[in-house]
Amino acid sequence: MARPVVGIIGNSYLLNDQYPVHAGGQMNTEAIAEVSGCLPLIVPSDPRFVSVEELLEVCDGFLLTGGRPNVHPEEYGEPETEAHGAFDRARDAVALALVRACVARGQPFLGLCRGFQEVNVAMGGSLYPEIRDLPGRMNHRMPPDGTIEEKFELRHDVSFTEGGVFHRVMGASKVLTNTLHGQGIKAPGPRVVVDGHADDGTPEAIYIKDAPGFTLAVQWHPEWNAANDPVSRPLFEHFGAALRAWAADGSALPVMTAAQ
């Protein structure tokens, strides 16, 4: 049986500071192939090359990955400042429209880090440009030095709503995660349910209220060590179940069903 196809939203880079490429992290493809049990397909996230309509037909679902550029603040009605950092307007154009289309159709997606922020913005929410500058917040950014293992080290707890979707998916009300982000949710979109927080109050886990399909997103990077991590593995396994349901007959598998 053919595996469901997962479009992995790629990022634009300059290879050797001069050769433009679209790329995705190998840990994303490993998590999709080895834990979700699906076929990973890296998507060039630029509307010059792909349309949302084409992607919805080619792919069964989508992994909204992390990335260094941030969602442009104009997408949530705020002016650009130096604190907002670098941007990728081409990815904004593809990913935000794709989220809204998937929510409407019931087509599954999983958002990670920047992808988590894209889901909130696509659904009418806003972001803080630098959460470490907020009173009482910790520094959630990636450590500037050290090995990749040290940078993706588990660093803080995330607590879920008791009996909520993420509690049921994880089988625990509190888990330990990594953290490699500077921005974070300021105001959730009207249908965005914040189902998990870090100890400092930073939103870390969301889904879309009353969506017909699978719409989970997390602020951390569960793709790291996904096959072995007890937090990452169930997240990608439930995503895989939703993808197989969609690939089989176009059935939307809601997050509440996927968590059972």
CSV table of C-alpha atoms in Angstrom, one decimal:
chain,number,residue,atom,x,y,z
A,1,MET,CA,0.0,0.0,0.0
A,2,ALA,CA,1.3,3.4,-0.9
A,3,ARG,CA,2.3,5.6,2.0
A,4,PRO,CA,0.4,8.9,2.5
A,5,VAL,CA,2.3,11.9,1.1
A,6,VAL,CA,3.4,14.6,3.5
A,7,GLY,CA,4.4,18.0,2.1
A,8,ILE,CA,7.2,19.3,4.3
A,9,ILE,CA,7.2,23.1,4.0
A,10,GLY,CA,10.8,24.0,3.0
A,11,ASN,CA,12.9,27.1,3.7
A,12,SER,CA,15.0,29.2,1.4
A,13,TYR,CA,18.7,29.3,2.0
A,14,LEU,CA,21.9,30.4,0.3
A,15,LEU,CA,24.2,27.5,0.0
A,16,ASN,CA,27.8,28.6,0.5
A,17,ASP,CA,26.5,32.1,0.8
A,18,GLN,CA,25.7,32.3,-3.0
A,19,TYR,CA,23.7,29.4,-4.3
A,20,PRO,CA,19.9,29.7,-3.6
A,21,VAL,CA,18.2,26.4,-2.5
A,22,HIS,CA,14.9,25.2,-1.0
A,23,ALA,CA,15.7,22.8,1.8
A,24,GLY,CA,14.3,20.9,4.8
A,25,GLY,CA,16.0,19.4,7.8
A,26,GLN,CA,16.7,15.7,7.6
A,27,MET,CA,15.2,15.2,11.1
A,28,ASN,CA,11.8,16.3,9.7
A,29,THR,CA,12.0,13.7,6.9
A,30,GLU,CA,13.1,11.1,9.4
A,31,ALA,CA,10.2,11.8,11.8
A,32,ILE,CA,7.6,11.6,8.9
A,33,ALA,CA,9.1,8.5,7.3
A,34,GLU,CA,10.0,6.5,10.4
A,35,VAL,CA,7.5,7.5,13.0
A,36,SER,CA,4.4,8.8,11.1
A,37,GLY,CA,5.0,6.1,8.4
A,38,CYS,CA,4.5,8.4,5.5
A,39,LEU,CA,6.3,9.6,2.4
A,40,PRO,CA,8.1,12.9,3.0
A,41,LEU,CA,8.1,15.4,0.1
A,42,ILE,CA,9.9,18.8,0.5
A,43,VAL,CA,7.8,21.7,-0.8
A,44,PRO,CA,9.5,24.8,-2.3
A,45,SER,CA,7.5,27.3,-0.3
A,46,ASP,CA,7.2,30.1,-3.0
A,47,PRO,CA,4.0,30.9,-4.8
A,48,ARG,CA,6.0,31.4,-8.0
A,49,PHE,CA,6.5,27.6,-8.1
A,50,VAL,CA,3.5,26.0,-6.3
A,51,SER,CA,-0.1,26.9,-5.6
A,52,VAL,CA,-2.1,26.0,-2.5
A,53,GLU,CA,-4.6,24.2,-4.8
A,54,GLU,CA,-1.9,22.0,-6.3
A,55,LEU,CA,-0.4,21.2,-3.0
A,56,LEU,CA,-3.8,20.1,-1.5
A,57,GLU,CA,-4.2,17.7,-4.4
A,58,VAL,CA,-0.7,16.3,-4.4
A,59,CYS,CA,-0.2,15.9,-0.7
A,60,ASP,CA,-2.3,14.1,1.9
A,61,GLY,CA,-1.2,16.5,4.7
A,62,PHE,CA,1.6,18.9,5.7
A,63,LEU,CA,4.4,19.4,8.1
A,64,LEU,CA,4.8,23.1,8.9
A,65,THR,CA,8.5,23.2,9.9
A,66,GLY,CA,10.6,25.6,11.9
A,67,GLY,CA,12.8,28.1,10.2
A,68,ARG,CA,15.0,31.1,11.0
A,69,PRO,CA,12.8,33.8,9.2
A,70,ASN,CA,9.8,35.0,11.1
A,71,VAL,CA,6.2,35.6,9.9
A,72,HIS,CA,6.0,39.2,8.8
A,73,PRO,CA,4.1,41.3,11.3
A,74,GLU,CA,2.0,42.9,8.5
A,75,GLU,CA,0.3,39.5,8.4
A,76,TYR,CA,-1.2,40.3,11.8
A,77,GLY,CA,-1.6,44.0,11.4
A,78,GLU,CA,1.6,45.3,13.1
A,79,PRO,CA,4.5,47.4,11.7
A,80,GLU,CA,7.9,45.8,11.1
A,81,THR,CA,10.6,46.5,13.6
A,82,GLU,CA,14.2,45.5,14.0
A,83,ALA,CA,13.1,43.1,16.8
A,84,HIS,CA,11.0,41.1,14.3
A,85,GLY,CA,14.2,39.8,12.6
A,86,ALA,CA,14.4,38.3,9.2
A,87,PHE,CA,11.4,37.4,7.0
A,88,ASP,CA,10.4,35.1,4.2
A,89,ARG,CA,7.4,36.6,2.5
A,90,ALA,CA,7.2,33.8,-0.1
A,91,ARG,CA,6.8,31.2,2.6
A,92,ASP,CA,4.2,33.4,4.4
A,93,ALA,CA,2.2,33.5,1.1
A,94,VAL,CA,2.1,29.7,0.8
A,95,ALA,CA,2.0,28.6,4.4
A,96,LEU,CA,-0.7,30.9,5.8
A,97,ALA,CA,-3.1,30.2,3.0
A,98,LEU,CA,-2.4,26.5,3.2
A,99,VAL,CA,-3.3,26.4,6.9
A,100,ARG,CA,-6.6,28.1,6.3
A,101,ALA,CA,-7.4,25.7,3.4
A,102,CYS,CA,-6.5,22.7,5.4
A,103,VAL,CA,-8.6,23.8,8.4
A,104,ALA,CA,-11.6,24.3,6.1
A,105,ARG,CA,-11.1,20.9,4.2
A,106,GLY,CA,-10.2,18.8,7.2
A,107,GLN,CA,-6.8,18.0,5.7
A,108,PRO,CA,-4.2,17.2,8.4
A,109,PHE,CA,-1.3,19.3,9.3
A,110,LEU,CA,1.2,19.4,12.2
A,111,GLY,CA,2.9,22.7,13.0
A,112,LEU,CA,6.4,23.0,14.6
A,113,CYS,CA,8.0,26.1,16.0
A,114,ARG,CA,7.6,28.7,13.2
A,115,GLY,CA,4.8,26.4,11.9
A,116,PHE,CA,3.1,26.8,15.3
A,117,GLN,CA,3.3,30.6,14.9
A,118,GLU,CA,2.0,30.3,11.3
A,119,VAL,CA,-1.1,28.5,12.4
A,120,ASN,CA,-1.9,31.2,15.0
A,121,VAL,CA,-1.3,34.0,12.5
A,122,ALA,CA,-3.2,32.3,9.7
A,123,MET,CA,-6.2,32.0,12.1
A,124,GLY,CA,-6.2,35.6,13.1
A,125,GLY,CA,-3.7,35.7,16.0
A,126,SER,CA,-0.6,37.8,16.7
A,127,LEU,CA,3.0,37.3,17.9
A,128,TYR,CA,5.4,38.9,20.3
A,129,PRO,CA,8.7,39.7,18.4
A,130,GLU,CA,10.9,38.7,21.4
A,131,ILE,CA,9.4,36.9,24.3
A,132,ARG,CA,12.6,37.0,26.4
A,133,ASP,CA,12.1,40.7,26.8
A,134,LEU,CA,8.7,40.3,28.4
A,135,PRO,CA,8.5,40.5,32.3
A,136,GLY,CA,8.7,37.1,33.9
A,137,ARG,CA,9.5,35.2,30.7
A,138,MET,CA,12.5,32.9,30.3
A,139,ASN,CA,14.9,32.9,27.3
A,140,HIS,CA,13.4,30.3,24.9
A,141,ARG,CA,16.1,30.8,22.2
A,142,MET,CA,18.5,28.2,21.0
A,143,PRO,CA,21.8,28.2,22.9
A,144,PRO,CA,24.3,30.1,20.7
A,145,ASP,CA,27.1,27.6,21.3
A,146,GLY,CA,27.5,23.9,21.8
A,147,THR,CA,26.9,20.7,19.8
A,148,ILE,CA,23.6,20.0,18.1
A,149,GLU,CA,22.7,17.6,20.9
A,150,GLU,CA,23.2,20.4,23.4
A,151,LYS,CA,21.1,22.9,21.3
A,152,PHE,CA,18.2,20.4,21.1
A,153,GLU,CA,18.5,19.4,24.8
A,154,LEU,CA,15.3,19.1,26.7
A,155,ARG,CA,15.1,22.4,28.8
A,156,HIS,CA,11.7,23.1,30.2
A,157,ASP,CA,8.3,21.7,31.1
A,158,VAL,CA,5.1,22.1,29.2
A,159,SER,CA,1.8,21.6,31.1
A,160,PHE,CA,-1.3,20.6,29.2
A,161,THR,CA,-5.0,21.2,30.0
A,162,GLU,CA,-6.1,18.4,32.2
A,163,GLY,CA,-8.1,15.9,30.1
A,164,GLY,CA,-7.5,18.0,26.9
A,165,VAL,CA,-6.3,16.9,23.5
A,166,PHE,CA,-2.5,17.0,24.2
A,167,HIS,CA,-2.9,15.4,27.6
A,168,ARG,CA,-4.7,12.5,25.8
A,169,VAL,CA,-2.1,12.3,23.0
A,170,MET,CA,0.9,12.3,25.3
A,171,GLY,CA,-0.6,10.3,28.1
A,172,ALA,CA,0.7,12.9,30.5
A,173,SER,CA,-0.3,16.3,31.8
A,174,LYS,CA,3.3,17.6,31.9
A,175,VAL,CA,6.2,16.8,29.6
A,176,LEU,CA,9.8,18.0,29.1
A,177,THR,CA,10.6,19.7,25.8
A,178,ASN,CA,13.4,21.5,24.0
A,179,THR,CA,13.1,25.2,23.1
A,180,LEU,CA,14.7,27.0,20.2
A,181,HIS,CA,12.5,30.1,19.4
A,182,GLY,CA,12.5,33.8,20.0
A,183,GLN,CA,8.9,34.8,19.1
A,184,GLY,CA,5.7,33.5,20.6
A,185,ILE,CA,2.0,33.9,20.7
A,186,LYS,CA,0.7,37.3,21.8
A,187,ALA,CA,-3.0,36.9,21.1
A,188,PRO,CA,-4.4,33.6,20.0
A,189,GLY,CA,-6.7,33.6,16.9
A,190,PRO,CA,-10.4,33.4,17.7
A,191,ARG,CA,-10.5,29.6,17.1
A,192,VAL,CA,-7.0,28.9,18.4
A,193,VAL,CA,-7.2,26.8,21.6
A,194,VAL,CA,-4.0,27.1,23.7
A,195,ASP,CA,-3.8,23.7,25.3
A,196,GLY,CA,-0.3,23.8,26.8
A,197,HIS,CA,2.0,26.4,28.4
A,198,ALA,CA,5.6,26.6,29.6
A,199,ASP,CA,6.1,27.4,33.3
A,200,ASP,CA,6.5,31.1,32.4
A,201,GLY,CA,3.1,31.2,30.7
A,202,THR,CA,4.4,31.0,27.1
A,203,PRO,CA,1.8,29.2,24.9
A,204,GLU,CA,3.4,25.9,23.7
A,205,ALA,CA,0.6,23.7,22.3
A,206,ILE,CA,-2.5,24.6,20.2
A,207,TYR,CA,-5.2,23.2,18.0
A,208,ILE,CA,-8.1,24.8,16.1
A,209,LYS,CA,-11.5,24.7,17.8
A,210,ASP,CA,-14.2,22.8,15.8
A,211,ALA,CA,-11.9,22.0,12.9
A,212,PRO,CA,-13.0,18.9,11.1
A,213,GLY,CA,-9.4,17.5,10.9
A,214,PHE,CA,-6.1,17.2,12.6
A,215,THR,CA,-4.7,20.7,13.5
A,216,LEU,CA,-2.1,20.2,16.2
A,217,ALA,CA,0.9,22.5,16.5
A,218,VAL,CA,3.7,22.9,19.1
A,219,GLN,CA,6.2,25.6,19.8
A,220,TRP,CA,9.1,23.2,20.4
A,221,HIS,CA,10.9,20.9,18.0
A,222,PRO,CA,9.6,17.3,18.4
A,223,GLU,CA,11.3,16.2,15.2
A,224,TRP,CA,14.5,16.0,17.1
A,225,ASN,CA,15.0,12.3,18.2
A,226,ALA,CA,11.3,11.7,17.3
A,227,ALA,CA,11.6,7.9,17.2
A,228,ASN,CA,12.9,7.6,20.7
A,229,ASP,CA,11.5,10.6,22.6
A,230,PRO,CA,8.4,9.7,24.6
A,231,VAL,CA,6.9,13.2,23.9
A,232,SER,CA,7.7,13.3,20.2
A,233,ARG,CA,6.8,9.8,19.2
A,234,PRO,CA,3.1,9.9,20.1
A,235,LEU,CA,2.7,13.2,18.4
A,236,PHE,CA,4.0,11.9,15.1
A,237,GLU,CA,2.2,8.6,15.4
A,238,HIS,CA,-1.2,10.3,15.8
A,239,PHE,CA,-0.4,12.6,12.9
A,240,GLY,CA,0.3,9.5,10.8
A,241,ALA,CA,-3.1,8.0,11.8
A,242,ALA,CA,-4.8,11.2,10.6
A,243,LEU,CA,-2.8,11.1,7.3
A,244,ARG,CA,-3.7,7.5,6.6
A,245,ALA,CA,-7.4,8.2,7.2
A,246,TRP,CA,-7.3,11.1,4.7
A,247,ALA,CA,-5.3,9.1,2.1
A,248,ALA,CA,-7.7,6.2,2.3
A,249,ASP,CA,-10.9,8.0,1.4
A,250,GLY,CA,-10.6,11.7,2.2
A,251,SER,CA,-11.9,11.2,5.7
A,252,ALA,CA,-11.0,14.0,8.2
A,253,LEU,CA,-9.8,12.6,11.5
A,254,PRO,CA,-10.4,15.2,14.2
A,255,VAL,CA,-7.8,15.8,16.8
A,256,MET,CA,-10.2,14.5,19.5
A,257,THR,CA,-10.6,11.2,17.6
A,258,ALA,CA,-6.9,11.0,16.8
A,259,ALA,CA,-6.2,11.3,20.5
A,260,GLN,CA,-8.4,8.4,21.5
